[in-house]
Coordinates of C-alpha atoms and ligand atoms in Angstrom, one line a residue:
M1 CA -17.4 22.2 -24.6
D2 CA -17.8 18.4 -24.6
E3 CA -14.9 16.0 -26.1
Y4 CA -15.2 12.8 -27.9
V5 CA -12.7 10.7 -29.8
K6 CA -14.4 8.5 -33.2
L7 CA -13.1 5.6 -33.9
I8 CA -13.6 3.8 -37.4
Y9 CA -13.8 0.1 -38.0
K10 CA -15.0 -1.9 -41.1
E11 CA -16.0 1.4 -42.1
K12 CA -18.3 2.2 -39.6
T13 CA -17.2 5.0 -37.7
Y14 CA -18.4 5.5 -33.4
E15 CA -17.8 8.2 -31.1
F16 CA -17.0 7.8 -27.0
P17 CA -17.1 10.6 -24.8
V18 CA -14.5 11.7 -23.5
I19 CA -14.7 12.6 -19.4
I20 CA -11.8 15.4 -18.0
G21 CA -10.7 15.0 -14.4
S22 CA -10.4 18.0 -11.9
E23 CA -7.1 18.8 -12.4
G24 CA -7.4 18.2 -16.1
E25 CA -6.9 14.6 -16.7
K26 CA -8.9 13.1 -19.9
A27 CA -10.0 9.5 -20.3
I28 CA -11.9 7.5 -23.1
D29 CA -15.2 6.5 -21.6
I30 CA -15.8 3.0 -23.1
S31 CA -18.4 1.6 -20.9
Q32 CA -20.6 1.3 -24.2
L33 CA -17.8 -0.3 -26.8
L34 CA -18.6 -3.9 -26.4
K35 CA -22.7 -3.1 -27.0
E36 CA -21.6 -0.8 -30.2
T37 CA -19.1 -2.5 -31.6
G38 CA -18.5 -5.9 -30.7
L39 CA -14.7 -5.3 -29.4
T40 CA -13.3 -5.0 -25.8
T41 CA -9.7 -3.8 -24.9
V42 CA -6.7 -5.2 -24.1
D43 CA -4.1 -3.9 -21.8
P44 CA -1.4 -6.3 -19.8
G45 CA -1.5 -4.6 -16.3
F46 CA -4.1 -1.9 -16.9
A47 CA -1.3 0.2 -17.6
N48 CA -3.5 2.5 -19.7
T49 CA -6.6 2.0 -18.1
S50 CA -8.6 3.6 -15.3
S51 CA -10.5 1.5 -13.4
C52 CA -12.9 4.0 -11.5
I53 CA -13.6 7.3 -11.6
S54 CA -12.3 8.7 -7.7
A55 CA -11.7 11.8 -5.5
I56 CA -9.8 10.8 -3.0
T57 CA -5.7 11.0 -4.2
Y58 CA -4.3 12.4 -7.5
I59 CA -1.4 12.3 -8.6
D60 CA 0.4 14.1 -10.8
D61 CA 3.2 11.7 -12.3
E62 CA 5.1 13.8 -14.8
K63 CA 5.5 16.6 -11.7
G64 CA 5.9 14.1 -8.9
I65 CA 2.8 16.0 -7.1
L66 CA 0.9 13.4 -4.7
R67 CA -2.4 15.4 -3.0
Y68 CA -4.8 13.1 -0.3
R69 CA -8.1 14.9 -0.6
G70 CA -6.4 17.7 -2.5
I71 CA -3.8 18.2 0.0
P72 CA -0.4 18.1 -0.5
I73 CA 1.2 15.7 1.1
E74 CA 4.4 17.2 2.1
Q75 CA 2.1 19.0 3.8
L76 CA 0.7 16.4 5.7
A77 CA 3.6 15.1 6.4
E78 CA 4.9 17.7 8.0
Q79 CA 1.9 19.2 10.2
S80 CA -0.5 16.6 10.3
S81 CA -0.9 13.2 12.1
F82 CA -1.4 10.1 10.4
V83 CA -4.5 9.7 13.1
E84 CA -6.0 12.9 11.6
T85 CA -4.4 11.7 7.8
A86 CA -6.8 8.7 8.0
Y87 CA -9.7 10.7 9.0
L88 CA -9.3 13.2 6.2
L89 CA -8.9 10.2 3.5
I90 CA -11.9 8.6 4.7
N91 CA -13.9 11.0 5.9
G92 CA -12.9 13.0 2.8
K93 CA -12.4 16.8 5.3
L94 CA -9.9 17.3 8.0
P95 CA -11.8 16.6 11.1
T96 CA -12.7 19.4 13.6
Q97 CA -10.7 19.3 16.7
N98 CA -13.5 17.5 18.2
E99 CA -14.4 15.2 14.8
L100 CA -10.4 14.4 16.4
T101 CA -11.1 13.7 19.3
S102 CA -14.0 11.0 19.4
F103 CA -12.4 9.8 16.5
S104 CA -9.3 8.9 18.8
V105 CA -11.7 7.5 21.6
M106 CA -13.2 5.1 19.1
L107 CA -9.8 4.0 18.1
N108 CA -8.2 3.6 21.6
D109 CA -11.5 2.0 22.5
Q110 CA -11.1 -1.0 19.9
S111 CA -7.4 -1.2 20.1
L112 CA -7.6 -4.8 22.1
V113 CA -8.3 -7.7 19.9
H114 CA -10.1 -10.7 21.6
E115 CA -8.2 -13.0 24.2
D116 CA -9.4 -15.7 21.8
M117 CA -7.2 -14.3 18.8
Q118 CA -4.4 -14.9 20.9
F119 CA -4.8 -19.3 20.6
F120 CA -4.8 -18.3 16.2
F121 CA -0.9 -16.7 17.5
Q122 CA -0.1 -20.3 19.3
K123 CA -0.3 -22.4 16.7
F124 CA 1.5 -20.7 13.7
P125 CA 5.1 -21.3 13.5
R126 CA 7.8 -19.0 15.2
S127 CA 8.6 -18.6 12.0
S128 CA 5.6 -17.6 10.0
P129 CA 5.7 -14.7 7.2
P130 CA 4.2 -11.6 9.3
M131 CA 2.4 -10.8 6.3
G132 CA 0.3 -14.0 5.8
I133 CA -0.3 -13.9 9.9
L134 CA -1.6 -10.6 9.3
S135 CA -3.9 -11.8 6.5
S136 CA -5.7 -14.7 7.9
M137 CA -6.2 -12.6 11.6
V138 CA -7.4 -9.8 9.7
T139 CA -10.4 -12.2 7.6
A140 CA -10.5 -14.1 11.3
L141 CA -11.6 -10.2 12.7
R142 CA -14.7 -11.0 11.0
S143 CA -15.9 -14.0 12.9
F144 CA -15.0 -12.5 16.5
Y145 CA -16.9 -8.6 14.9
P146 CA -19.7 -10.4 12.9
E147 CA -21.7 -7.1 13.1
L148 CA -23.4 -6.3 9.6
Q149 CA -22.2 -3.2 7.2
T150 CA -25.4 -2.2 6.1
I151 CA -25.8 1.1 8.8
E152 CA -23.8 3.9 8.4
E153 CA -22.6 3.8 12.5
E154 CA -21.5 0.0 11.7
I155 CA -19.1 1.1 8.9
N156 CA -17.7 3.7 11.3
R157 CA -17.2 1.4 13.6
T158 CA -16.3 -1.6 11.8
V159 CA -13.7 1.6 10.2
T160 CA -11.9 2.1 13.2
R161 CA -12.0 -1.5 14.7
L162 CA -9.8 -2.6 11.5
L163 CA -7.7 0.6 12.0
S164 CA -7.5 0.1 15.6
K165 CA -7.1 -3.6 15.7
V166 CA -4.8 -4.4 13.2
R167 CA -1.5 -1.7 14.7
T168 CA -2.2 -3.9 17.6
L169 CA -2.5 -7.4 15.4
A170 CA 1.3 -6.5 14.2
A171 CA 2.6 -6.1 17.3
M172 CA 1.4 -9.1 19.0
S173 CA 2.7 -10.9 15.6
Y174 CA 6.4 -9.4 16.9
K175 CA 6.0 -10.6 20.2
F176 CA 4.7 -14.2 19.4
S177 CA 7.6 -15.1 17.3
R178 CA 9.9 -13.7 19.2
G179 CA 8.1 -15.5 22.4
H180 CA 7.7 -13.1 24.5
K181 CA 4.7 -11.4 26.1
V182 CA 2.2 -9.5 24.6
V183 CA 1.8 -6.1 25.8
Y184 CA -1.2 -4.3 25.7
P185 CA -2.4 -1.0 24.7
R186 CA -2.5 1.4 26.9
Q187 CA -4.9 4.9 26.9
D188 CA -2.1 7.3 27.6
L189 CA -0.4 6.6 24.5
S190 CA -1.3 7.9 20.9
Y191 CA -1.8 5.7 18.3
C192 CA 1.8 5.5 16.8
A193 CA 3.7 5.5 20.2
N194 CA 1.2 2.5 21.5
F195 CA 2.5 0.9 18.6
L196 CA 6.2 1.4 19.6
N197 CA 5.5 0.2 22.9
M198 CA 3.6 -2.7 21.8
M199 CA 6.7 -3.8 19.9
F200 CA 9.2 -2.7 22.1
H201 CA 8.5 -2.1 25.7
S202 CA 9.2 -5.3 27.4
P203 CA 8.7 -6.4 31.4
V204 CA 12.1 -6.4 32.3
R205 CA 13.1 -3.2 30.0
S206 CA 10.1 -0.5 29.8
Y207 CA 10.8 1.1 26.0
K208 CA 10.9 5.1 26.8
I209 CA 8.7 6.7 24.1
D210 CA 10.5 9.5 22.0
E211 CA 9.1 11.8 20.9
D212 CA 10.6 12.5 17.8
I213 CA 10.5 8.7 16.9
V214 CA 6.7 9.3 17.4
K215 CA 7.1 11.8 14.6
S216 CA 9.6 10.4 12.5
L217 CA 6.7 7.6 12.4
N218 CA 3.4 9.3 11.9
A219 CA 4.9 10.9 8.5
F220 CA 6.3 7.4 7.7
W221 CA 2.5 5.9 7.7
V222 CA 1.1 9.6 5.8
L223 CA 2.9 8.5 3.3
H224 CA 1.9 5.5 3.0
A225 CA -2.1 5.8 3.6
D226 CA -2.9 5.9 -0.2
H227 CA -1.2 6.2 -3.6
E228 CA -5.1 5.5 -5.9
Q229 CA -5.3 2.3 -7.9
N230 CA -1.9 0.9 -7.1
C231 CA -2.0 -2.8 -7.2
S232 CA -3.2 -4.0 -3.4
T233 CA -5.7 -0.8 -3.6
S234 CA -7.2 -2.1 -7.3
T235 CA -7.6 -5.7 -5.0
V236 CA -9.6 -4.1 -2.1
R237 CA -11.7 -2.9 -5.0
M238 CA -12.0 -5.6 -7.3
V239 CA -13.2 -8.0 -3.7
G240 CA -15.2 -5.3 -2.4
S241 CA -17.2 -4.7 -5.4
G242 CA -19.0 -8.0 -5.1
R243 CA -20.0 -6.4 -2.0
A244 CA -17.5 -8.5 -0.1
N245 CA -17.4 -7.3 4.3
L246 CA -14.6 -4.4 4.4
Y247 CA -12.5 -7.5 6.6
A248 CA -12.2 -10.2 3.4
S249 CA -11.3 -7.0 1.1
I250 CA -9.3 -5.9 3.0
S251 CA -7.0 -8.7 3.7
A252 CA -7.4 -9.4 -0.1
G253 CA -5.4 -6.1 -0.4
I254 CA -2.6 -7.1 2.7
A255 CA -2.1 -10.2 0.5
A256 CA -1.7 -8.1 -2.7
L257 CA 1.1 -5.8 -0.8
W258 CA 2.4 -8.8 0.3
S259 CA 4.9 -9.2 -3.8
P260 CA 8.1 -8.2 -4.1
L261 CA 7.4 -6.0 -6.9
H262 CA 4.8 -4.3 -4.5
G263 CA 4.7 -4.0 -1.1
G264 CA 7.9 -6.2 -0.4
A265 CA 9.6 -4.1 -2.7
N266 CA 10.9 -1.8 0.9
Q267 CA 12.4 -5.4 2.7
A268 CA 14.1 -6.6 -0.8
V269 CA 15.7 -2.9 -1.0
I270 CA 17.5 -3.7 2.8
E271 CA 18.0 -7.8 1.6
M272 CA 19.7 -6.0 -1.9
L273 CA 22.0 -3.7 0.2
S274 CA 22.5 -5.8 2.8
G275 CA 23.7 -8.6 0.5
L276 CA 26.2 -6.0 -1.3
R277 CA 28.4 -5.5 1.7
E278 CA 28.3 -8.5 3.0
Q279 CA 29.5 -9.7 -0.5
G280 CA 32.1 -6.7 -0.5
G281 CA 30.4 -6.2 -4.1
K282 CA 30.3 -2.8 -5.7
V283 CA 27.3 -0.7 -6.9
S284 CA 28.3 -0.7 -10.4
Q285 CA 27.5 -4.7 -10.0
L286 CA 24.4 -4.0 -9.0
I287 CA 23.7 -1.3 -12.1
E288 CA 25.2 -3.1 -14.6
R289 CA 22.9 -6.7 -13.3
A290 CA 19.6 -4.2 -13.4
K291 CA 20.9 -3.1 -16.9
D292 CA 21.5 -6.7 -18.2
K293 CA 18.4 -8.1 -20.3
N294 CA 19.0 -11.7 -20.0
D295 CA 19.5 -11.7 -15.5
P296 CA 16.1 -10.9 -14.8
F297 CA 17.4 -9.2 -11.9
R298 CA 15.9 -5.6 -11.1
L299 CA 17.2 -2.8 -9.2
M300 CA 14.5 -3.1 -5.9
G301 CA 13.4 0.2 -4.9
F302 CA 14.4 2.1 -8.2
G303 CA 11.0 2.1 -11.3
H304 CA 7.7 3.3 -10.9
R305 CA 4.3 2.5 -13.0
V306 CA 3.0 5.7 -12.2
Y307 CA 6.5 8.1 -11.5
K308 CA 8.2 9.2 -14.3
T309 CA 10.4 11.3 -12.5
Y310 CA 11.2 11.2 -8.3
D311 CA 8.6 9.9 -5.9
P312 CA 7.8 12.8 -4.1
R313 CA 7.5 10.6 -1.0
A314 CA 11.2 9.7 -1.3
K315 CA 12.6 13.0 -0.9
I316 CA 10.7 13.0 2.3
M317 CA 10.8 9.3 3.6
K318 CA 14.9 9.8 3.1
K319 CA 14.7 13.4 5.2
I320 CA 12.9 11.3 8.0
G321 CA 15.4 8.5 7.6
D322 CA 18.8 11.4 7.9
Q323 CA 16.9 13.0 10.7
I324 CA 15.9 10.1 13.3
L325 CA 19.6 8.8 12.3
K326 CA 20.8 12.7 13.7
K327 CA 18.5 11.9 17.1
L328 CA 20.1 8.7 17.6
S329 CA 23.3 9.6 16.7
A330 CA 23.2 6.4 14.2
T331 CA 24.7 6.0 11.1
D332 CA 23.7 3.2 8.6
P333 CA 26.6 1.8 6.3
L334 CA 22.8 1.5 4.4
L335 CA 22.0 4.6 4.0
D336 CA 25.4 5.2 2.6
L337 CA 25.4 2.6 0.3
A338 CA 21.7 3.6 -1.2
V339 CA 22.7 7.1 -1.0
E340 CA 25.5 5.8 -3.9
L341 CA 23.9 3.8 -5.4
E342 CA 20.7 7.0 -6.5
T343 CA 24.2 9.1 -7.5
V344 CA 25.5 6.0 -9.6
A345 CA 21.8 4.9 -11.5
L346 CA 20.5 9.1 -11.7
N347 CA 23.7 9.4 -13.7
D348 CA 23.1 6.5 -15.9
D349 CA 21.8 6.4 -19.5
Y350 CA 20.0 3.3 -18.7
F351 CA 18.0 4.8 -16.0
I352 CA 18.0 8.4 -17.2
D353 CA 16.0 6.7 -20.3
H354 CA 13.6 4.7 -19.1
N355 CA 12.4 7.1 -16.8
L356 CA 13.9 5.3 -13.4
Y357 CA 13.4 6.8 -10.2
P358 CA 13.6 6.3 -6.4
N359 CA 10.5 5.6 -5.4
F360 CA 9.9 5.6 -1.7
D361 CA 10.2 1.9 -0.7
F362 CA 14.6 2.7 -1.3
Y363 CA 15.2 4.8 1.6
S364 CA 11.4 3.8 3.6
G365 CA 14.0 0.4 5.3
I366 CA 16.5 3.1 6.1
V367 CA 13.7 4.8 8.6
L368 CA 12.4 1.2 10.1
R369 CA 16.1 0.1 11.0
A370 CA 16.3 2.7 12.5
I371 CA 13.4 2.3 14.9
G372 CA 14.0 -1.0 15.4
I373 CA 12.0 -2.6 13.5
P374 CA 12.8 -6.4 11.9
T375 CA 13.2 -6.4 8.2
N376 CA 10.9 -9.2 7.9
M377 CA 8.3 -6.6 8.9
F378 CA 9.1 -3.6 6.7
T379 CA 5.6 -4.8 5.0
V380 CA 3.2 -5.0 7.6
M381 CA 4.5 -1.2 8.1
F382 CA 3.0 -0.2 4.6
A383 CA 0.4 -2.4 5.6
I384 CA -0.8 -0.3 8.7
G385 CA 0.0 2.8 6.7
R386 CA -2.1 1.5 3.4
L387 CA -5.1 0.4 5.6
P388 CA -7.0 3.9 5.7
G389 CA -6.3 4.3 1.9
W390 CA -8.0 1.0 1.2
I391 CA -11.1 1.9 3.0
A392 CA -11.1 4.9 1.8
Q393 CA -10.9 3.1 -1.8
W394 CA -13.6 0.7 -0.7
K395 CA -15.8 2.6 0.5
E396 CA -16.1 5.2 -2.5
G397 CA -17.3 2.3 -3.7
F398 CA -19.4 0.9 -1.3
D399 CA -21.0 4.6 -0.9
N400 CA -21.6 4.6 -4.6
P401 CA -25.6 2.6 -5.4
K402 CA -23.9 1.9 -8.9
W403 CA -20.7 0.4 -8.0
K404 CA -20.5 -2.1 -10.6
L405 CA -18.6 -6.2 -10.1
S406 CA -15.4 -6.1 -11.4
R407 CA -15.2 -8.3 -14.0
P408 CA -13.2 -7.7 -17.2
R409 CA -13.4 -9.9 -20.3
Q410 CA -10.4 -11.3 -21.8
V411 CA -9.1 -12.5 -25.5
Y412 CA -8.9 -16.4 -26.0
I413 CA -6.6 -18.0 -27.5
G414 CA -6.9 -21.5 -26.3
P415 CA -8.3 -24.6 -28.9
S416 CA -11.2 -24.1 -30.9
E417 CA -13.5 -27.0 -29.8
T418 CA -12.4 -30.7 -29.7
R419 CA -14.0 -33.8 -28.9
Y420 CA -13.4 -35.8 -25.1
I421 CA -11.5 -38.2 -25.2
P422 CA -12.1 -41.3 -23.1
I423 CA -9.0 -42.0 -21.7
A424 CA -9.1 -45.8 -23.0
D425 CA -8.6 -44.5 -26.2
R426 CA -5.7 -42.1 -25.3
Ligands
SDX501 C1 5.1 0.1 -5.1 O1 1.7 1.4 -7.7 C2 1.4 2.1 -6.9 O2 1.2 3.4 -6.7 C3 2.7 1.0 -6.0 C4 3.4 2.0 -4.6 C5 2.0 2.4 -3.7 O3 2.4 3.4 -2.9 O4 1.1 1.5 -3.8 O5 4.2 3.4 -5.3 C6 3.9 1.5 -3.8 O6 4.6 -0.6 -4.9 C7 6.3 1.1 -5.5 C8 7.3 0.5 -6.5 C9 8.3 -0.9 -5.6 N1 8.6 -2.1 -6.1 C10 10.1 -2.2 -6.4 O7 10.8 -1.1 -6.0 C11 10.1 -3.8 -7.5 C12 11.3 -2.6 -8.6 N2 10.9 -2.1 -9.9 C13 10.3 -2.2 -10.7 O8 9.9 -4.4 -10.4 C14 9.5 -1.8 -11.7 O9 10.1 -0.4 -11.5 C15 7.9 -1.8 -11.4 C16 7.1 -3.3 -11.6 C17 7.8 -0.7 -10.2 C18 7.0 -1.0 -12.2 O10 7.5 -1.2 -13.8 P1 6.7 -1.1 -15.1 O11 5.8 0.0 -14.6 O12 5.3 -2.3 -15.0 O13 7.6 -1.5 -16.2 P2 8.3 -2.8 -16.9 O14 8.6 -3.5 -15.2 O15 7.9 -3.0 -18.1 O16 9.1 -2.1 -17.1 C19 9.7 -0.7 -17.9 C20 11.0 -1.2 -18.8 C21 12.0 -2.6 -18.6 O17 12.6 -2.1 -19.7 P3 12.8 -2.3 -21.0 O18 12.1 -4.1 -21.5 O19 11.6 -1.8 -21.7 O20 13.8 -2.2 -22.1 O21 12.0 -0.8 -17.4 C22 12.3 -1.7 -16.7 C23 12.1 -3.0 -17.1 O22 13.2 -3.7 -17.4 N3 12.8 -1.1 -15.6 C24 13.7 -1.6 -14.4 C25 13.4 -1.3 -13.1 N4 11.5 -1.0 -13.3 C26 11.7 -1.2 -14.6 N5 15.0 -1.9 -15.1 C27 16.2 -2.3 -13.6 N6 15.8 -2.1 -12.3 C28 14.0 -1.7 -12.1 N7 13.9 -1.4 -10.9

């Protein structure tokens, strides 16, 4: 039976339909609100607003459920690969063996970047932030690959080009930052193994591919691959709604992910824990600062706009961290500190009352440190992982002939009409 909500305004009653999602979540369709009532809505941060109708990713914020195209994240992290999950998100189904093979071949064929792009790297200062380099280089890809995106095969070629080249560009930025020779992708290596080799191989020290580390990196990127309408994905959709090309839309998403409250949190967690350890501080100090309303400090890696329970990805991320450290017979004092901090926070009334649990950024830095990724590249690792989700979300809009230009309204509280005063009279 159709559901409606009634709005009574100035003695007039309006009815607006309720849209019901495939998992039962409900939303009021207010697409006719302004036209019928002259009213708009105000929702800072869009915490109460669904920006679109999507079939890609489902989150249950109370039960801590996350599914890509209906498949639980736990199964994908355990059994799938990042390339296969990327195919699933972008194409809406798991690939057959033939489809996966041809997708992997396309990724391999696209893994080199135009040699002239190296000149850009040479001109960036060595200390340039990797996220700034990545966003710039993704925009620059459009200059080197100007094909139109109006036909299906061009879209698929652009998609695999981005998925493959963003990984290569990330590794190149690391090599240039250290003044080291760029390592080229190899045909005999998988997507993740190629990235690790491009990052850590050098002419004087071969990088030994460890299949367990490769498996962990696959799971790490599977966990990052999509997360419905988060800040950076909403940015990609916003830019794409103007029919901007995919490179420009993705570059905007990278810029949005660069923010400390969003994609920059994985780096901020490690800096927070490292700072505490170096100062010989106590976990209780961080907890007290996080609770102090007069202190702008936030416990990085804690809290989430959507999850009001444990982020399902955080549990898996911690397991990956434990597995890698065990495999390497290594320990990480920051992991011990993180576990202690989590235990104290989860038993503290402030965190309980505010539904503040670890999100997946809380443990992702431990995984990246164990793999050997430098801290300033943590958010780049997030961007590589989120790329399939951004592409899938952009494509979902692009394939919809009714995709509307995103243009929110506002409530104006500035001055009423005033007269211009010539400078001589001011
Ligand atoms: C990601 O959206 C996604 O899906 C994102 C993401 C993805 O996969 O794309 O999951 C990735 O961005 C994860 C989040 C990473 N960020 C952090 O770890 C940064 C620390 N977390 C917070 O800044 C915060 O929790 C947010 C930004 C993540 C969410 O905050 P909201 O939903 O905007 O909530 P809010 O800022 O209005 O806070 C509500 C209350 C406030 O207290 P009151 O004023 O109501 O008393 O909770 C408090 C806040 O002070 N609070 C925190 C806190 N987070 C919220 N207090 C201390 N430490 C924190 N981390």
